[in-house]
């Protein structure tokens, strides 16, 4: 039985897409809410993200807030991947606050903390939907690849 049944994210550049692409690469289904018209920083026009990730569902709002809140709400737990321990962004902070508000399990990790993330996941049970969030690529160049590598490792060693 697998610990992670679904990877959820909103599809923004950076961590979100790194997580989705890692899941697809590992054969794990993806889900998630995205802003109306599939809006993302690099895909401002419809169908936006939905052309590349048809598994995502649009929120009624074209803002990022609703997407962020609904992805936390509809997951068992949230993993935040940040490039360094002292790094933060408005969207990432919003995700953390919402997870705390909803009393959802939350773990904040740098990409090199595989063992810590793995230990945390082991305490969550099996067949969970894991929301993965963090900064977008324009705010943290290279974070897509870091998230892809970490999630790939987690999913390929998921037992």
CSV table of C-alpha atoms in Angstrom, one decimal:
chain,number,residue,atom,x,y,z
A,1,UNK,CA,0.0,0.0,0.0
A,2,UNK,CA,1.4,3.4,-0.9
A,3,UNK,CA,1.6,6.3,1.5
A,4,UNK,CA,0.8,8.9,-1.2
A,5,UNK,CA,-2.3,8.2,-3.4
A,6,UNK,CA,-2.4,11.7,-5.0
A,7,UNK,CA,-0.2,14.7,-5.4
A,8,UNK,CA,-2.2,17.9,-5.2
A,9,UNK,CA,-1.0,21.4,-6.1
A,10,UNK,CA,-2.2,24.5,-7.9
A,11,UNK,CA,0.1,24.2,-10.9
A,12,UNK,CA,2.1,27.4,-10.5
A,13,UNK,CA,5.7,27.5,-11.9
A,14,UNK,CA,8.3,26.2,-9.5
A,15,UNK,CA,7.4,23.8,-6.6
A,16,UNK,CA,3.8,23.1,-7.8
A,17,UNK,CA,4.8,22.0,-11.3
A,18,UNK,CA,7.9,20.2,-10.0
A,19,UNK,CA,5.6,18.1,-7.8
A,20,UNK,CA,3.1,17.4,-10.5
A,21,UNK,CA,5.7,16.4,-13.0
A,22,UNK,CA,7.4,14.2,-10.5
A,23,UNK,CA,4.1,12.5,-9.7
A,24,UNK,CA,3.2,12.0,-13.4
A,25,UNK,CA,6.8,10.6,-14.0
A,26,UNK,CA,6.3,8.1,-11.1
A,27,UNK,CA,2.8,7.1,-12.2
A,28,UNK,CA,1.0,8.8,-9.3
A,29,UNK,CA,-2.2,10.7,-10.1
A,30,UNK,CA,-2.3,14.4,-9.7
A,31,UNK,CA,-5.2,16.6,-8.7
A,32,UNK,CA,-5.6,20.3,-7.7
A,33,UNK,CA,-7.4,23.5,-7.9
A,34,UNK,CA,-6.1,26.2,-10.2
A,35,UNK,CA,-7.3,29.8,-10.9
A,36,UNK,CA,-10.1,30.4,-13.4
A,37,UNK,CA,-8.8,30.0,-17.0
A,38,UNK,CA,-5.8,28.0,-15.7
A,39,UNK,CA,-4.0,31.2,-14.9
A,40,UNK,CA,-0.3,30.9,-14.0
A,41,UNK,CA,2.6,33.4,-14.2
A,42,UNK,CA,3.8,31.9,-17.5
A,43,UNK,CA,0.4,31.0,-18.9
A,44,UNK,CA,-1.8,34.1,-18.5
A,45,UNK,CA,-4.3,33.2,-21.2
A,46,UNK,CA,-7.0,30.4,-21.3
A,47,UNK,CA,-6.7,27.5,-21.2
A,48,UNK,CA,-3.4,28.1,-19.4
A,49,UNK,CA,-2.4,25.3,-17.1
A,50,UNK,CA,-5.4,23.2,-18.2
A,51,UNK,CA,-3.7,22.5,-21.6
A,52,UNK,CA,-0.8,20.8,-19.9
A,53,UNK,CA,-2.5,19.5,-16.8
A,54,UNK,CA,-6.2,18.7,-17.6
A,55,UNK,CA,-6.5,17.0,-14.2
A,56,UNK,CA,-6.7,20.4,-12.5
A,57,UNK,CA,-10.0,22.0,-11.9
A,58,UNK,CA,-10.6,25.8,-12.1
A,59,UNK,CA,-11.8,27.8,-9.1
A,60,UNK,CA,-14.5,30.4,-9.7
A,61,UNK,CA,-11.9,33.1,-9.0
A,62,UNK,CA,-9.0,34.1,-11.2
A,63,UNK,CA,-7.0,34.9,-8.0
A,64,UNK,CA,-4.5,32.7,-6.4
A,65,UNK,CA,-6.0,32.9,-2.9
A,66,UNK,CA,-9.0,30.6,-3.5
A,67,UNK,CA,-6.8,28.1,-5.3
A,68,UNK,CA,-4.4,28.0,-2.3
A,69,UNK,CA,-7.1,27.7,0.3
A,70,UNK,CA,-9.0,24.9,-1.5
A,71,UNK,CA,-5.9,22.9,-2.2
A,72,UNK,CA,-5.0,22.9,1.5
A,73,UNK,CA,-8.6,22.2,2.5
A,74,UNK,CA,-8.9,19.2,0.1
A,75,UNK,CA,-5.7,17.4,1.2
A,76,UNK,CA,-4.8,15.3,4.1
A,77,UNK,CA,-1.5,17.1,4.6
A,78,UNK,CA,0.7,19.8,3.1
A,79,UNK,CA,4.4,19.7,2.3
A,80,UNK,CA,6.1,23.1,1.8
A,81,UNK,CA,9.3,23.0,-0.1
A,82,UNK,CA,11.5,26.1,0.3
A,83,UNK,CA,15.0,26.7,-1.1
A,84,UNK,CA,16.5,27.7,2.3
A,85,UNK,CA,15.4,27.7,5.9
A,86,UNK,CA,15.0,31.5,6.0
A,87,UNK,CA,13.1,31.8,2.7
A,88,UNK,CA,9.5,32.9,2.4
A,89,UNK,CA,6.9,34.2,0.0
A,90,UNK,CA,3.4,35.6,0.3
A,91,UNK,CA,1.8,32.6,-1.3
A,92,UNK,CA,3.9,30.1,0.6
A,93,UNK,CA,3.0,32.0,3.9
A,94,UNK,CA,-0.7,31.9,3.0
A,95,UNK,CA,-0.5,28.1,2.5
A,96,UNK,CA,1.2,27.7,5.9
A,97,UNK,CA,-1.3,29.9,7.7
A,98,UNK,CA,-4.3,28.0,6.1
A,99,UNK,CA,-2.9,24.6,7.0
A,100,UNK,CA,-2.5,25.7,10.6
A,101,UNK,CA,-6.0,27.2,10.6
A,102,UNK,CA,-7.5,24.0,9.3
A,103,UNK,CA,-5.3,22.0,11.6
A,104,UNK,CA,-3.9,20.0,8.7
A,105,UNK,CA,-0.5,18.3,9.1
A,106,UNK,CA,2.2,20.6,7.8
A,107,UNK,CA,5.9,20.1,7.1
A,108,UNK,CA,8.3,22.7,5.8
A,109,UNK,CA,11.4,21.3,4.2
A,110,UNK,CA,14.4,22.3,2.1
A,111,UNK,CA,15.0,20.0,-0.9
A,112,UNK,CA,17.9,18.3,0.8
A,113,UNK,CA,15.8,17.1,3.8
A,114,UNK,CA,14.5,13.8,2.3
A,115,UNK,CA,14.9,11.9,5.5
A,116,UNK,CA,12.9,14.4,7.5
A,117,UNK,CA,10.1,14.5,5.0
A,118,UNK,CA,10.1,10.7,4.8
A,119,UNK,CA,9.8,10.4,8.6
A,120,UNK,CA,7.0,12.9,8.6
A,121,UNK,CA,5.1,11.0,5.9
A,122,UNK,CA,5.4,7.8,7.8
A,123,UNK,CA,3.4,9.3,10.6
A,124,UNK,CA,0.5,10.2,8.3
A,125,UNK,CA,-0.7,6.8,7.3
A,126,UNK,CA,-1.4,5.5,3.8
A,127,UNK,CA,-3.3,6.5,0.7
A,128,UNK,CA,-3.1,10.2,1.5
A,129,UNK,CA,-3.6,13.2,-0.8
A,130,UNK,CA,-0.4,15.3,-0.3
A,131,UNK,CA,-0.6,19.0,-1.1
A,132,UNK,CA,2.8,20.3,-2.2
A,133,UNK,CA,3.5,24.0,-2.3
A,134,UNK,CA,6.3,26.5,-2.3
A,135,UNK,CA,7.7,29.4,-4.3
A,136,UNK,CA,7.3,30.0,-8.0
A,137,UNK,CA,10.2,29.6,-10.3
A,138,UNK,CA,10.6,33.4,-10.9
A,139,UNK,CA,11.1,34.0,-7.2
A,140,UNK,CA,13.4,31.1,-6.7
A,141,UNK,CA,15.2,29.9,-9.9
A,142,UNK,CA,15.9,26.2,-9.8
A,143,UNK,CA,13.1,25.4,-7.3
A,144,UNK,CA,11.2,23.4,-10.0
A,145,UNK,CA,14.1,20.9,-10.3
A,146,UNK,CA,14.7,20.7,-6.6
A,147,UNK,CA,11.0,19.9,-6.0
A,148,UNK,CA,10.9,17.4,-8.9
A,149,UNK,CA,13.9,15.6,-7.5
A,150,UNK,CA,12.6,15.5,-3.9
A,151,UNK,CA,9.1,14.3,-4.8
A,152,UNK,CA,10.5,11.8,-7.3
A,153,UNK,CA,12.7,10.3,-4.6
A,154,UNK,CA,9.7,10.2,-2.2
A,155,UNK,CA,7.4,8.5,-4.7
A,156,UNK,CA,9.9,6.0,-6.0
A,157,UNK,CA,10.7,4.9,-2.4
A,158,UNK,CA,7.1,5.0,-1.2
A,159,UNK,CA,6.2,1.7,0.5
